[in-house]
Tab-separated table of C-alpha atoms in Angstrom:
chain	number	residue	atom	x	y	z
A	2	MET	CA	-32.063	-10.943	13.990
A	3	LEU	CA	-33.270	-7.390	14.605
A	4	PRO	CA	-33.692	-5.256	11.446
A	5	ASN	CA	-30.993	-2.676	10.714
A	6	THR	CA	-32.177	0.878	11.316
A	7	GLY	CA	-29.062	2.836	10.360
A	8	LYS	CA	-29.094	5.960	8.206
A	9	LEU	CA	-28.648	3.921	5.034
A	10	ALA	CA	-31.104	1.126	5.885
A	11	GLY	CA	-32.945	0.083	2.729
A	12	CYS	CA	-30.931	2.466	0.521
A	13	THR	CA	-29.097	1.226	-2.551
A	14	VAL	CA	-25.420	2.172	-2.803
A	15	PHE	CA	-23.595	1.572	-6.106
A	16	ILE	CA	-19.812	1.364	-5.484
A	17	THR	CA	-17.146	0.989	-8.163
A	18	GLY	CA	-13.993	-0.881	-7.187
A	19	ALA	CA	-15.694	-2.317	-4.096
A	20	SER	CA	-13.997	-5.715	-4.051
A	21	ARG	CA	-11.155	-4.482	-1.806
A	22	GLY	CA	-9.581	-1.454	-0.124
A	23	ILE	CA	-11.447	1.773	0.612
A	24	GLY	CA	-14.344	0.765	-1.662
A	25	LYS	CA	-14.976	-2.400	0.323
A	26	ALA	CA	-14.575	-0.553	3.641
A	27	ILE	CA	-17.303	1.912	2.583
A	28	ALA	CA	-19.461	-1.002	1.456
A	29	LEU	CA	-19.125	-2.800	4.800
A	30	LYS	CA	-19.926	0.365	6.767
A	31	ALA	CA	-23.087	0.891	4.693
A	32	ALA	CA	-23.957	-2.807	5.013
A	33	LYS	CA	-23.959	-2.483	8.816
A	34	ASP	CA	-26.701	0.123	8.385
A	35	GLY	CA	-28.710	-2.375	6.341
A	36	ALA	CA	-28.015	-0.936	2.882
A	37	ASN	CA	-28.219	-2.713	-0.467
A	38	ILE	CA	-24.735	-2.714	-2.000
A	39	VAL	CA	-23.956	-3.020	-5.703
A	40	ILE	CA	-20.342	-4.214	-5.979
A	41	ALA	CA	-19.283	-2.925	-9.405
A	42	ALA	CA	-15.733	-4.209	-9.864
A	43	LYS	CA	-13.773	-6.366	-12.281
A	44	THR	CA	-12.075	-8.820	-9.893
A	45	THR	CA	-13.707	-12.239	-10.227
A	46	GLN	CA	-10.708	-14.369	-9.300
A	47	ALA	CA	-8.443	-13.825	-6.314
A	48	HIS	CA	-5.020	-12.329	-7.060
A	49	PRO	CA	-2.138	-14.049	-5.191
A	50	LYS	CA	-0.945	-10.716	-3.754
A	51	LEU	CA	-4.271	-8.817	-3.637
A	52	PRO	CA	-6.980	-10.894	-1.946
A	53	GLY	CA	-10.651	-10.174	-2.557
A	54	THR	CA	-13.161	-10.615	-5.388
A	55	ILE	CA	-16.656	-9.252	-6.012
A	56	TYR	CA	-17.992	-12.556	-4.653
A	57	THR	CA	-15.980	-12.618	-1.405
A	58	ALA	CA	-16.917	-8.956	-0.877
A	59	ALA	CA	-20.590	-9.890	-1.374
A	60	GLU	CA	-20.297	-12.582	1.323
A	61	GLU	CA	-18.770	-10.084	3.768
A	62	ILE	CA	-21.466	-7.509	3.001
A	63	GLU	CA	-24.251	-10.033	3.610
A	64	ALA	CA	-22.569	-11.119	6.851
A	65	ALA	CA	-22.398	-7.469	7.987
A	66	GLY	CA	-26.163	-7.064	7.574
A	67	GLY	CA	-26.545	-5.702	4.059
A	68	LYS	CA	-27.788	-7.114	0.761
A	69	ALA	CA	-25.251	-7.536	-2.028
A	70	LEU	CA	-25.321	-7.598	-5.810
A	71	PRO	CA	-21.911	-8.436	-7.307
A	72	CYS	CA	-21.545	-7.139	-10.890
A	73	ILE	CA	-18.567	-7.595	-13.189
A	74	VAL	CA	-17.699	-4.040	-14.199
A	75	ASP	CA	-14.616	-2.559	-15.820
A	76	VAL	CA	-15.463	1.166	-15.709
A	77	ARG	CA	-13.696	1.606	-19.062
A	78	ASP	CA	-16.534	-0.396	-20.636
A	79	GLU	CA	-19.718	1.701	-20.969
A	80	GLN	CA	-21.862	-1.360	-21.693
A	81	GLN	CA	-20.722	-3.140	-18.516
A	82	ILE	CA	-21.602	-0.012	-16.513
A	83	SER	CA	-25.071	0.158	-18.119
A	84	ASN	CA	-25.698	-3.544	-17.490
A	85	ALA	CA	-24.787	-3.210	-13.810
A	86	VAL	CA	-27.027	-0.164	-13.381
A	87	GLU	CA	-29.934	-2.041	-14.993
A	88	LYS	CA	-29.381	-5.067	-12.720
A	89	ALA	CA	-29.228	-2.814	-9.649
A	90	VAL	CA	-32.503	-1.084	-10.505
A	91	GLU	CA	-34.159	-4.399	-11.332
A	92	LYS	CA	-33.057	-6.038	-8.052
A	93	PHE	CA	-33.354	-3.131	-5.604
A	94	GLY	CA	-35.786	-0.762	-7.321
A	95	GLY	CA	-33.435	2.177	-7.796
A	96	ILE	CA	-30.097	3.776	-6.853
A	97	ASP	CA	-29.716	6.248	-3.983
A	98	VAL	CA	-25.953	6.688	-3.686
A	99	LEU	CA	-23.079	6.330	-6.156
A	100	VAL	CA	-19.513	5.991	-4.878
A	101	ASN	CA	-16.906	6.453	-7.638
A	102	ASN	CA	-13.996	4.659	-6.013
A	103	ALA	CA	-12.423	2.709	-8.910
A	104	SER	CA	-9.032	4.199	-9.693
A	105	ALA	CA	-5.685	3.439	-11.341
A	106	ILE	CA	-2.435	4.804	-9.918
A	107	SER	CA	1.126	5.277	-11.113
A	108	LEU	CA	3.221	7.693	-9.039
A	109	THR	CA	5.787	8.105	-11.812
A	110	ASN	CA	7.179	11.155	-13.549
A	111	THR	CA	6.529	12.065	-17.179
A	112	LEU	CA	9.411	10.158	-18.786
A	113	GLU	CA	8.851	7.050	-16.651
A	114	THR	CA	5.093	6.751	-17.313
A	115	PRO	CA	4.303	4.490	-20.304
A	116	THR	CA	1.521	5.678	-22.630
A	117	LYS	CA	-0.449	2.526	-21.783
A	118	ARG	CA	-0.418	3.538	-18.104
A	119	VAL	CA	-1.422	7.126	-18.950
A	120	ASP	CA	-4.386	5.792	-20.964
A	121	LEU	CA	-5.371	3.469	-18.113
A	122	MET	CA	-5.412	6.269	-15.522
A	123	MET	CA	-7.362	8.653	-17.749
A	124	SER	CA	-9.843	5.928	-18.761
A	125	VAL	CA	-10.483	4.550	-15.275
A	126	ASN	CA	-10.229	7.680	-13.135
A	127	THR	CA	-11.707	10.527	-15.179
A	128	ARG	CA	-13.679	8.808	-17.950
A	129	GLY	CA	-14.878	5.915	-15.761
A	130	THR	CA	-16.150	8.310	-13.083
A	131	TYR	CA	-17.912	10.447	-15.702
A	132	LEU	CA	-19.590	7.496	-17.461
A	133	THR	CA	-20.697	5.764	-14.243
A	134	SER	CA	-22.159	9.031	-12.944
A	135	LYS	CA	-23.933	9.598	-16.257
A	136	ALA	CA	-25.487	6.115	-16.146
A	137	CYS	CA	-26.654	6.465	-12.527
A	138	ILE	CA	-27.944	10.059	-12.614
A	139	PRO	CA	-31.399	9.302	-14.157
A	140	HIS	CA	-32.036	6.886	-11.260
A	141	LEU	CA	-30.431	9.103	-8.601
A	142	LYS	CA	-32.841	11.882	-9.616
A	143	LYS	CA	-35.719	9.700	-8.399
A	144	SER	CA	-34.172	9.264	-4.917
A	145	LYS	CA	-34.929	11.463	-1.922
A	146	ILE	CA	-31.345	11.141	-0.642
A	147	ALA	CA	-29.442	11.220	-3.953
A	148	HIS	CA	-25.664	11.419	-3.493
A	149	ILE	CA	-22.564	11.000	-5.641
A	150	LEU	CA	-19.289	10.608	-3.758
A	151	ASN	CA	-15.977	10.592	-5.659
A	152	LEU	CA	-12.751	9.414	-4.032
A	153	SER	CA	-10.655	12.305	-5.313
A	154	PRO	CA	-8.467	15.157	-4.012
A	155	PRO	CA	-9.082	18.880	-3.493
A	156	LEU	CA	-8.336	20.905	-6.659
A	157	ASN	CA	-5.039	22.434	-5.587
A	158	LEU	CA	-3.074	23.954	-8.491
A	159	ASN	CA	0.186	24.193	-6.570
A	160	PRO	CA	2.842	22.661	-8.925
A	161	LEU	CA	3.976	20.544	-5.956
A	162	TRP	CA	1.144	18.084	-6.669
A	163	PHE	CA	2.034	17.775	-10.373
A	164	LYS	CA	5.814	17.668	-10.594
A	165	GLN	CA	6.357	14.095	-9.346
A	166	HIS	CA	3.400	12.376	-11.081
A	167	CYS	CA	1.765	14.697	-13.599
A	168	ALA	CA	-0.402	12.083	-15.369
A	169	TYR	CA	-1.814	10.650	-12.129
A	170	THR	CA	-2.697	14.092	-10.753
A	171	ILE	CA	-4.431	15.065	-14.026
A	172	ALA	CA	-6.469	11.836	-13.948
A	173	LYS	CA	-7.494	12.263	-10.282
A	174	TYR	CA	-8.242	15.961	-10.721
A	175	GLY	CA	-10.561	14.933	-13.571
A	176	MET	CA	-12.623	13.086	-10.945
A	177	SER	CA	-12.619	16.216	-8.770
A	178	MET	CA	-13.748	18.333	-11.718
A	179	CYS	CA	-16.694	15.963	-12.138
A	180	VAL	CA	-17.632	16.880	-8.552
A	181	LEU	CA	-17.318	20.583	-9.280
A	182	GLY	CA	-19.346	20.459	-12.487
A	183	MET	CA	-22.034	17.972	-11.491
A	184	ALA	CA	-22.637	19.546	-8.069
A	185	GLU	CA	-23.598	22.749	-9.848
A	186	GLU	CA	-25.402	21.047	-12.735
A	187	PHE	CA	-27.642	18.960	-10.454
A	188	LYS	CA	-27.927	21.389	-7.535
A	189	GLY	CA	-31.134	20.746	-5.580
A	190	GLU	CA	-31.480	17.235	-7.033
A	191	ILE	CA	-28.253	15.354	-6.303
A	192	ALA	CA	-25.577	16.136	-3.710
A	193	VAL	CA	-22.134	15.656	-5.283
A	194	ASN	CA	-19.039	15.586	-3.061
A	195	ALA	CA	-15.485	14.281	-2.861
A	196	LEU	CA	-13.691	12.325	-0.150
A	197	TRP	CA	-9.895	12.113	0.028
A	198	PRO	CA	-7.807	10.076	2.521
A	199	LYS	CA	-5.752	12.107	4.977
A	200	THR	CA	-2.587	12.444	2.880
A	201	GLY	CA	-3.623	15.679	1.201
A	202	ALA	CA	-2.808	19.366	1.473
A	203	GLY	CA	-4.079	19.690	5.048
A	204	THR	CA	-1.557	17.153	6.317
A	205	GLN	CA	1.257	18.896	4.478
A	206	LEU	CA	0.269	22.272	5.925
A	207	LYS	CA	0.368	20.929	9.464
A	208	GLU	CA	3.814	19.476	8.913
A	209	GLU	CA	5.159	22.681	7.380
A	210	GLN	CA	3.850	24.784	10.271
A	211	GLN	CA	5.832	22.727	12.797
A	212	PRO	CA	9.390	23.930	13.424
A	213	PRO	CA	11.896	21.489	11.918
A	214	SER	CA	13.369	19.245	14.562
A	215	LYS	CA	16.469	17.100	14.359
A	216	PRO	CA	16.056	13.444	15.249
A	217	PRO	CA	17.607	12.355	18.550
A	218	SER	CA	21.194	11.176	18.238
A	219	GLY	CA	21.237	7.654	16.828
A	220	ALA	CA	17.525	7.710	15.890
A	221	VAL	CA	18.145	6.116	12.482
A	222	LYS	CA	20.367	3.435	13.976
A	223	GLU	CA	17.772	2.698	16.644
A	224	THR	CA	15.013	2.525	14.005
A	225	PHE	CA	16.988	0.000	11.949
A	226	LYS	CA	17.721	-1.997	15.103
A	227	ILE	CA	13.986	-2.329	15.805
A	228	VAL	CA	13.223	-3.063	12.149
A	229	LYS	CA	15.880	-5.788	12.078
A	230	ALA	CA	14.418	-7.396	15.191
A	231	SER	CA	11.009	-7.499	13.470
A	232	LEU	CA	12.200	-9.473	10.443
A	233	ASN	CA	11.246	-13.083	9.825
A	234	GLU	CA	11.165	-15.593	6.963
A	235	ASP	CA	7.423	-15.115	6.303
A	236	LEU	CA	7.960	-11.369	5.880
A	237	VAL	CA	10.848	-11.980	3.480
A	238	LYS	CA	8.860	-14.552	1.513
A	239	ALA	CA	5.900	-12.159	1.176
A	240	THR	CA	8.001	-9.116	0.173
A	241	GLN	CA	10.931	-10.339	-1.963
A	242	ALA	CA	12.660	-6.985	-2.327
A	243	VAL	CA	15.841	-5.156	-1.345
A	244	TYR	CA	15.515	-1.504	-0.291
A	245	GLN	CA	18.338	1.039	-0.136
A	246	PHE	CA	18.011	4.345	1.724
A	247	GLU	CA	20.206	7.340	0.908
A	248	LEU	CA	19.722	9.580	3.929
A	249	SER	CA	20.936	13.163	4.363
A	250	GLY	CA	21.554	14.837	7.711
A	251	GLU	CA	22.595	13.511	11.112
A	252	ASP	CA	23.050	9.693	11.154
A	253	GLY	CA	22.767	9.858	7.355
A	254	GLY	CA	24.513	7.852	4.672
A	255	THR	CA	23.554	4.617	2.965
A	256	TRP	CA	21.339	2.139	4.813
A	257	PHE	CA	19.558	-1.000	3.586
A	258	LEU	CA	16.631	-3.309	4.268
A	259	ASP	CA	16.980	-6.780	2.713
A	260	LEU	CA	13.623	-8.545	2.475
A	261	LYS	CA	14.686	-10.983	-0.229
A	262	ASN	CA	17.373	-13.243	1.243
A	263	LYS	CA	17.116	-15.840	4.046
A	264	GLY	CA	15.495	-14.344	7.141
A	265	GLY	CA	16.115	-10.767	6.051
A	266	ASN	CA	18.645	-8.177	7.185
A	267	ALA	CA	18.884	-4.429	7.824
A	268	GLY	CA	21.606	-1.973	8.735
A	269	TYR	CA	24.246	0.535	7.646
A	270	GLY	CA	25.957	0.352	4.247
A	271	GLU	CA	25.005	-0.992	0.849
A	272	PRO	CA	23.014	-4.239	0.516
A	273	SER	CA	24.786	-7.403	-0.681
A	274	ASP	CA	22.329	-7.653	-3.609
A	275	GLN	CA	21.428	-4.823	-5.973
A	276	ALA	CA	18.576	-2.772	-4.541
A	277	ASP	CA	15.140	-3.065	-6.188
A	278	VAL	CA	14.150	0.323	-4.752
A	279	VAL	CA	16.356	3.290	-3.792
A	280	MET	CA	14.831	5.969	-1.576
A	281	ASN	CA	16.363	9.409	-1.001
A	282	MET	CA	15.227	11.508	1.968
A	283	SER	CA	16.403	13.260	5.143
A	284	THR	CA	17.064	11.292	8.333
A	285	ASP	CA	14.423	13.372	10.104
A	286	ASP	CA	11.751	12.399	7.566
A	287	PHE	CA	12.941	8.777	7.559
A	288	VAL	CA	12.412	8.458	11.316
A	289	LYS	CA	9.011	10.180	11.017
A	290	MET	CA	8.033	7.818	8.209
A	291	PHE	CA	8.933	4.617	10.032
A	292	SER	CA	7.278	5.798	13.257
A	293	GLY	CA	4.008	6.663	11.487
A	294	LYS	CA	4.238	10.463	11.770
A	295	LEU	CA	4.755	10.903	8.014
A	296	LYS	CA	2.956	8.737	5.463
A	297	PRO	CA	5.234	7.524	2.619
A	298	THR	CA	2.650	8.543	-0.021
A	299	MET	CA	2.536	12.035	1.433
A	300	ALA	CA	6.337	12.225	1.625
A	301	PHE	CA	6.604	11.201	-2.037
A	302	MET	CA	3.894	13.541	-3.284
A	303	SER	CA	5.399	16.527	-1.458
A	304	GLY	CA	8.912	15.831	-2.765
A	305	LYS	CA	10.395	14.869	0.628
A	306	LEU	CA	10.916	11.323	-0.617
A	307	LYS	CA	12.417	10.481	-4.013
A	308	ILE	CA	12.057	6.926	-5.291
A	309	LYS	CA	14.006	5.096	-8.001
A	310	GLY	CA	13.202	1.554	-9.073
A	311	ASN	CA	10.186	-0.702	-8.748
A	312	MET	CA	7.213	1.410	-7.593
A	313	ALA	CA	5.057	-1.640	-6.776
A	314	LEU	CA	7.744	-2.844	-4.322
A	315	ALA	CA	7.958	0.673	-2.868
A	316	ILE	CA	4.211	0.545	-2.151
A	317	LYS	CA	4.742	-2.870	-0.493
A	318	LEU	CA	7.127	-1.219	1.954
A	319	GLU	CA	4.419	1.246	2.994
A	320	LYS	CA	2.189	-1.656	4.063
A	321	LEU	CA	5.120	-3.222	5.881
A	322	MET	CA	5.765	0.007	7.804
A	323	THR	CA	2.184	-0.030	9.070
A	324	GLN	CA	2.800	-3.479	10.564
A	325	MET	CA	6.058	-2.364	12.191
A	326	GLN	CA	4.807	0.915	13.667
A	327	ALA	CA	3.362	-0.768	16.753
A	328	LYS	CA	6.920	-1.783	17.694
A	329	LEU	CA	8.382	1.631	16.858
């Protein structure tokens, strides 16, 4: 096998929450360059609904061309962070890049967010990012390419980003403030930046600049027709939820998506079982959402989509939409 000669070849990248999702995707991309990856995450046993552990991630990283060091790390535990940093330095000789990806989320309003969940988000997002950075900085200072990258949003103080999920925004903005403060504190020694998936302010601005357009006549009905044709028993078994949509505008009214009973069902009217999730939005935004032109997370954060009920099942629907969009 030819040696990897990518930009990160031979560099050591310490990534929190790298057992799945964006963290693992970053790890695999760096591994293809030939980087050493420290997988600092707490998942040691596969979750039935969320596949991936630090060990399976390590196997994938090695297969992609990198070297892996799986470390059991809950970023709320300062000692676990310190132990992982020590192991990384011992195995690879230093740390060149830190990616603060570990994060807890609850897109719930003030009265619906339990104190335990508030504490979790503050401890993992803000405090965890701060402590992991603090532990890595002495080693990053010795690197010629020292970088800290936080997965956090631009600091936008528009109340829009606070009103639906105040605690979550505070916790994520804490990560962004770490970028702001540490970039200035370690200027000339360590580059400190943030990366945020494309559901932020820029996307909203683009949407707001476009003139509002009404969906074609029967667009909602046609969307549900396609959705219904996509249903199967495996999908129902994997989802186990009933969704109700209260839509305003042309073709509006009450619509449902039953992914709990038999082979599933979808159409106009109320579901036969009580809905686990009720979503309120305009028909225009509904059609955009199911066709991939408007991300559900973005719609929720900007107030275009209001959700009542089980938030975990609402997030499941977002993944389901991604699968369906090829047919829409």
